[in-house]
Coordinates of N, CA, C and O in Angstrom, one line a residue:
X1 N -4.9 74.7 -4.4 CA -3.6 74.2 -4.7 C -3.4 72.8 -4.2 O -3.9 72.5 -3.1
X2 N -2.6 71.8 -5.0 CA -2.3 70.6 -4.8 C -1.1 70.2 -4.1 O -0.2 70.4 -5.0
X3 N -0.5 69.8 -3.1 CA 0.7 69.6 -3.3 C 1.2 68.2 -2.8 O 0.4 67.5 -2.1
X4 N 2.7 67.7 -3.2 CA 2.7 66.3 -2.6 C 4.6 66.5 -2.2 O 5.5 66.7 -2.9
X5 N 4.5 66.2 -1.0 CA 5.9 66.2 -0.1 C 7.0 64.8 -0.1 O 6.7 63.7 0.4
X6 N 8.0 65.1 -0.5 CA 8.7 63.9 -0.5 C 9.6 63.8 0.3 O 10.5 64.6 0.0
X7 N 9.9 63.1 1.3 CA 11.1 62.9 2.2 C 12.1 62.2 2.0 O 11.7 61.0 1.8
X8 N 13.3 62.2 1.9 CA 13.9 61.4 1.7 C 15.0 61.2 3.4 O 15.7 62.2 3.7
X9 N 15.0 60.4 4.0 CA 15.3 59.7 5.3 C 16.3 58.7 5.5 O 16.1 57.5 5.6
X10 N 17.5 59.6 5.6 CA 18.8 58.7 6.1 C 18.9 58.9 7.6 O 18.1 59.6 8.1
X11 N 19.5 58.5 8.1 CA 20.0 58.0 9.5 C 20.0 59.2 10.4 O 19.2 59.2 11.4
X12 N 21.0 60.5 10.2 CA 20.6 61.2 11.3 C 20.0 62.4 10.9 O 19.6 63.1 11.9
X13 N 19.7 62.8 9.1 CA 18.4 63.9 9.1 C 17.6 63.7 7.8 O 18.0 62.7 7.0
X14 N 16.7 64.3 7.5 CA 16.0 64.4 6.7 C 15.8 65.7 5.4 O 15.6 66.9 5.6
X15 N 15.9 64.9 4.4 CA 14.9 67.0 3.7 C 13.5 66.5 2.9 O 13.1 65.7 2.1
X16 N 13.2 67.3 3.7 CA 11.5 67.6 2.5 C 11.6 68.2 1.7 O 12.4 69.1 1.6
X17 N 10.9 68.0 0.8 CA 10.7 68.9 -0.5 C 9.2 68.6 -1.0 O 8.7 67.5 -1.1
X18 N 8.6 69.9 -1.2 CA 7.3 70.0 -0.9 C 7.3 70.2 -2.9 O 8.4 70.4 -3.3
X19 N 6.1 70.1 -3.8 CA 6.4 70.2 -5.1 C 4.6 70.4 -5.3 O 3.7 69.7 -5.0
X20 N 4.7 71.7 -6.0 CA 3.1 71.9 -6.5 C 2.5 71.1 -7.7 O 3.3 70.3 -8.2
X21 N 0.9 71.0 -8.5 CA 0.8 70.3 -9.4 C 1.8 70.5 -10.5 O 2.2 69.6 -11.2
X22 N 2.3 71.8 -10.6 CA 3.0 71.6 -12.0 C 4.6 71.4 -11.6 O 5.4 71.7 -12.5
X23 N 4.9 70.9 -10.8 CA 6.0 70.2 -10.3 C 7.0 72.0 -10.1 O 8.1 72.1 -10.4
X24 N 6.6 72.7 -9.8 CA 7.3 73.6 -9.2 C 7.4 73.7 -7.6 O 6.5 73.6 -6.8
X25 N 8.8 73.8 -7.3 CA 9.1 73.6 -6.0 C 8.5 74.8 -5.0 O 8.5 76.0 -5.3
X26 N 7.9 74.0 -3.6 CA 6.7 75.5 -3.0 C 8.1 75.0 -2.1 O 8.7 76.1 -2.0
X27 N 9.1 74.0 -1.4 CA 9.3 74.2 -0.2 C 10.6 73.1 -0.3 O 10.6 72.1 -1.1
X28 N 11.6 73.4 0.4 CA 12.2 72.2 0.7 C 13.6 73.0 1.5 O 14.3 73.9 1.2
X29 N 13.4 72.0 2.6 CA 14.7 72.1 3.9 C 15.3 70.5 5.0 O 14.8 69.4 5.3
X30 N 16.3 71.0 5.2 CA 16.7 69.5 5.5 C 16.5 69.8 7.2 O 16.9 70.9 7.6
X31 N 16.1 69.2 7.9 CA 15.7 68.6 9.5 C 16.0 67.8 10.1 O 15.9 66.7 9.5
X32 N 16.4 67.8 11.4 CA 16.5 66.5 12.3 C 15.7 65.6 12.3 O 14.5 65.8 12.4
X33 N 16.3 64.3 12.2 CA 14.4 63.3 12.5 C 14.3 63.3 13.8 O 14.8 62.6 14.7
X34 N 13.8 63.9 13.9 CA 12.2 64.1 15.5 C 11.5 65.0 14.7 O 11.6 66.0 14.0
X35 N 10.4 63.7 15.2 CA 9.0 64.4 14.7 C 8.5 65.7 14.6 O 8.0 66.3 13.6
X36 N 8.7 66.2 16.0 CA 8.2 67.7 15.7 C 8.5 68.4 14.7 O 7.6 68.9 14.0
X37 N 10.3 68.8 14.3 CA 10.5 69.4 13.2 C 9.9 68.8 12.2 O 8.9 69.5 11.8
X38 N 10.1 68.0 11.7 CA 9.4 67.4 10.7 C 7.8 68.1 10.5 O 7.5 68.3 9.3
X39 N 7.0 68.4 11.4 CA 5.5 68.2 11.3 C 5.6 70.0 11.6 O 4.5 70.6 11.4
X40 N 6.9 70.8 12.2 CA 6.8 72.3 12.3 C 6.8 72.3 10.9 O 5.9 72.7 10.1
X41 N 7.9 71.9 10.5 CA 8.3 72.2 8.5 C 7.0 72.5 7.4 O 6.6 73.4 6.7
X42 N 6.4 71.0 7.7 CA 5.3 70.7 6.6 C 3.8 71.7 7.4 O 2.9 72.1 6.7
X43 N 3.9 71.8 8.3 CA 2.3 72.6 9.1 C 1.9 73.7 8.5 O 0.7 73.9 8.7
X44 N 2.4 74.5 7.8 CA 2.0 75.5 6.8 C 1.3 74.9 5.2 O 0.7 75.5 4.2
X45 N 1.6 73.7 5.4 CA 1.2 73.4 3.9 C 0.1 72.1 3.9 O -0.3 71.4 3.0
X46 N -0.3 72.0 5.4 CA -0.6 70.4 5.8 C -2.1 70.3 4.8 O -2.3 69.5 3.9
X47 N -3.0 71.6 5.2 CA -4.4 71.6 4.3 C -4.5 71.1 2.7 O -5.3 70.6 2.0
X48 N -3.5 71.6 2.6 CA -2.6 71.4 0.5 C -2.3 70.3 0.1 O -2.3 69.9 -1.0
X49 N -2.0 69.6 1.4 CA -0.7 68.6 0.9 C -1.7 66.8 0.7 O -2.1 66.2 1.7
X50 N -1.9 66.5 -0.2 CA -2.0 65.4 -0.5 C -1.7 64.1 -0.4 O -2.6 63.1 -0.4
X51 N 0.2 64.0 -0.3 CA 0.3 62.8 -0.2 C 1.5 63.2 0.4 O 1.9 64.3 0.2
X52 N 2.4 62.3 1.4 CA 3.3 61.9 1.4 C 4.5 61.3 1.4 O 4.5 60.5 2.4
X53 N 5.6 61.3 0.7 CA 6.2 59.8 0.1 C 7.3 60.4 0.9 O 7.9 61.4 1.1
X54 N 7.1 58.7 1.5 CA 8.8 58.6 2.6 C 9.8 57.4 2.0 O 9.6 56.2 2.0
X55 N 11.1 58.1 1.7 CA 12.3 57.1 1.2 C 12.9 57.2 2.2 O 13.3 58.3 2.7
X56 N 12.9 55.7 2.7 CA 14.0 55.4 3.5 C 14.2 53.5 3.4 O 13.4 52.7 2.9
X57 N 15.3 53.3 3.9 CA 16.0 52.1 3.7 C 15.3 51.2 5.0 O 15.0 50.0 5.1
X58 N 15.3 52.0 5.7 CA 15.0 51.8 7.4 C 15.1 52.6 8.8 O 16.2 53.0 9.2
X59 N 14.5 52.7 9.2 CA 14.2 53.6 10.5 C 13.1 54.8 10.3 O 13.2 56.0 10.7
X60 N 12.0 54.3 9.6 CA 11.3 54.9 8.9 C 9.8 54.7 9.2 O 9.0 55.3 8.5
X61 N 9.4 53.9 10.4 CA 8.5 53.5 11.1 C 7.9 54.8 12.3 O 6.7 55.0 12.4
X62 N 8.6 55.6 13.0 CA 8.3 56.9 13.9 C 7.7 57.8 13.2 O 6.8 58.5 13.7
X63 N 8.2 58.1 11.6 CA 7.9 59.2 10.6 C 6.8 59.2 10.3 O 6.0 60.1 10.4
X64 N 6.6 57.5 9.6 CA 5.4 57.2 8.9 C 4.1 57.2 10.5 O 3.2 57.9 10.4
X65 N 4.2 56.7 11.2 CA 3.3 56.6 12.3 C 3.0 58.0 12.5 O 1.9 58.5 12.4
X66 N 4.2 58.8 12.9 CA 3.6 60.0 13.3 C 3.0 60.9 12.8 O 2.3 61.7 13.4
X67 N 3.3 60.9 11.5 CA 2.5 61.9 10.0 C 1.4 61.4 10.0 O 0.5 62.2 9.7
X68 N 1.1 60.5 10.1 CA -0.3 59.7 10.2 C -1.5 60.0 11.0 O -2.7 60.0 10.8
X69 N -0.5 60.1 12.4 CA -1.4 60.5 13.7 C -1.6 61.7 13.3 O -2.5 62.2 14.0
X70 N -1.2 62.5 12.5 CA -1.1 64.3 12.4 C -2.5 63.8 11.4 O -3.4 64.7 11.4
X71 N -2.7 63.0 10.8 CA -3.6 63.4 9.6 C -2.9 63.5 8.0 O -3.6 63.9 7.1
X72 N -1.6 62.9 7.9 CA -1.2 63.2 6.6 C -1.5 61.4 5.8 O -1.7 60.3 6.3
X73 N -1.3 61.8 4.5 CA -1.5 60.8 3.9 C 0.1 60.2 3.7 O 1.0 60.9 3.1
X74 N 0.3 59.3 4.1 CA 1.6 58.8 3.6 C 2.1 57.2 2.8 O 1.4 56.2 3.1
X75 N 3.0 57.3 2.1 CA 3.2 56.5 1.1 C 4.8 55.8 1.2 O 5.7 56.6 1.0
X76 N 5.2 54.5 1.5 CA 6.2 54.3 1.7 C 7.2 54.0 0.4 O 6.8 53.1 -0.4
X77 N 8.4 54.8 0.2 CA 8.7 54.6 -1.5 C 9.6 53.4 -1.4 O 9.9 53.1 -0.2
X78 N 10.1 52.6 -2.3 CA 10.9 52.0 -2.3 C 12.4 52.2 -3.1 O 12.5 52.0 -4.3
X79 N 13.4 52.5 -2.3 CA 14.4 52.8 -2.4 C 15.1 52.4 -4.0 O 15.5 53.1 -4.9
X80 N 15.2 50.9 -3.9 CA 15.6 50.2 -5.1 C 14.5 50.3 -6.1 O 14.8 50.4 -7.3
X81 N 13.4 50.3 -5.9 CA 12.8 50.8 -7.0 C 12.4 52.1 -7.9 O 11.4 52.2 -8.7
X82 N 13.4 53.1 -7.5 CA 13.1 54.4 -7.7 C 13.8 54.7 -8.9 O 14.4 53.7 -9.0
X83 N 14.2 55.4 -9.7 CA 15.0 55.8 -10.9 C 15.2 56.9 -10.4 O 14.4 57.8 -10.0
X84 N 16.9 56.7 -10.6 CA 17.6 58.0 -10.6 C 17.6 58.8 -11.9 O 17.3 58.3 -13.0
X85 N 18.1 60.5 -11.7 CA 18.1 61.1 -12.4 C 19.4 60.9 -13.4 O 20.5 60.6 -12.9
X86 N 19.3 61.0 -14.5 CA 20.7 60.4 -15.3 C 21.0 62.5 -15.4 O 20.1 63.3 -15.7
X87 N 22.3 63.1 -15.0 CA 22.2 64.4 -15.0 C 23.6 64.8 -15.8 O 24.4 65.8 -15.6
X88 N 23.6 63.7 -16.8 CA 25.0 63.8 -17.6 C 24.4 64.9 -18.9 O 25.2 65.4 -19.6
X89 N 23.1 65.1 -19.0 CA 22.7 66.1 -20.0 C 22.4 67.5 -19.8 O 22.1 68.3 -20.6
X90 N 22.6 67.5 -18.4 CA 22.5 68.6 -17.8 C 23.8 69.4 -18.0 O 24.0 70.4 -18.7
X91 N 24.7 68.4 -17.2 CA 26.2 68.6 -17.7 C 26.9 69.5 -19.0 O 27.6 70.5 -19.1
X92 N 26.3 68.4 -19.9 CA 26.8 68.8 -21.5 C 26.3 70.2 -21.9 O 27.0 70.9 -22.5
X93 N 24.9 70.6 -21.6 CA 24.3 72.1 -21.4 C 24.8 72.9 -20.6 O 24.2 74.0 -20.5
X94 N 25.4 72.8 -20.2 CA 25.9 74.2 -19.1 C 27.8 74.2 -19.6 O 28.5 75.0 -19.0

């Protein structure tokens, strides 16, 4: 199994969301940023896990360093360059 973990990282916590090849969700919970939680969350999936993409604006330097020292692959996203989901069609369906 493949999987690739996305964080998204504001100021005082974080959520992961872990997503298999076929983009089905295996995991996702929101955490304190300190490292450890972060690295207890993902440690069941760390063998699986491929890549991981960190959004943050800034303060995002301890996460990336420390996932690193653990052995994970990490990828820093760029905030402004991300596309939002437009979820006005979701809307109109329900």
């Amino acid at each position: 199994m493949q999987l690739i973990a996305g964080i998204d990282l504001p100021s005082s916590n974080n959520y992961i969301g872990i997503i298999d090849e076929h983009d089905n969700r295996v995991f996702g919970k929101r955490v304190e940023n300190h490292l450890p939680y972060a690295l207890k969350a993902m440690e069941p999936y760390q063998k699986d896990l491929k890549a991981v993409v960190v959004k943050s604006t800034y303060n995002w330097y301890w996460l990336m360093d420390g996932l690193q020292e653990q052995g994970y692959r990490v990828h820093l996203a760029n905030p402004s360059a991300i596309q939002t989901y437009d979820t006005s069609a979701f809307i109109k369906m329900a």
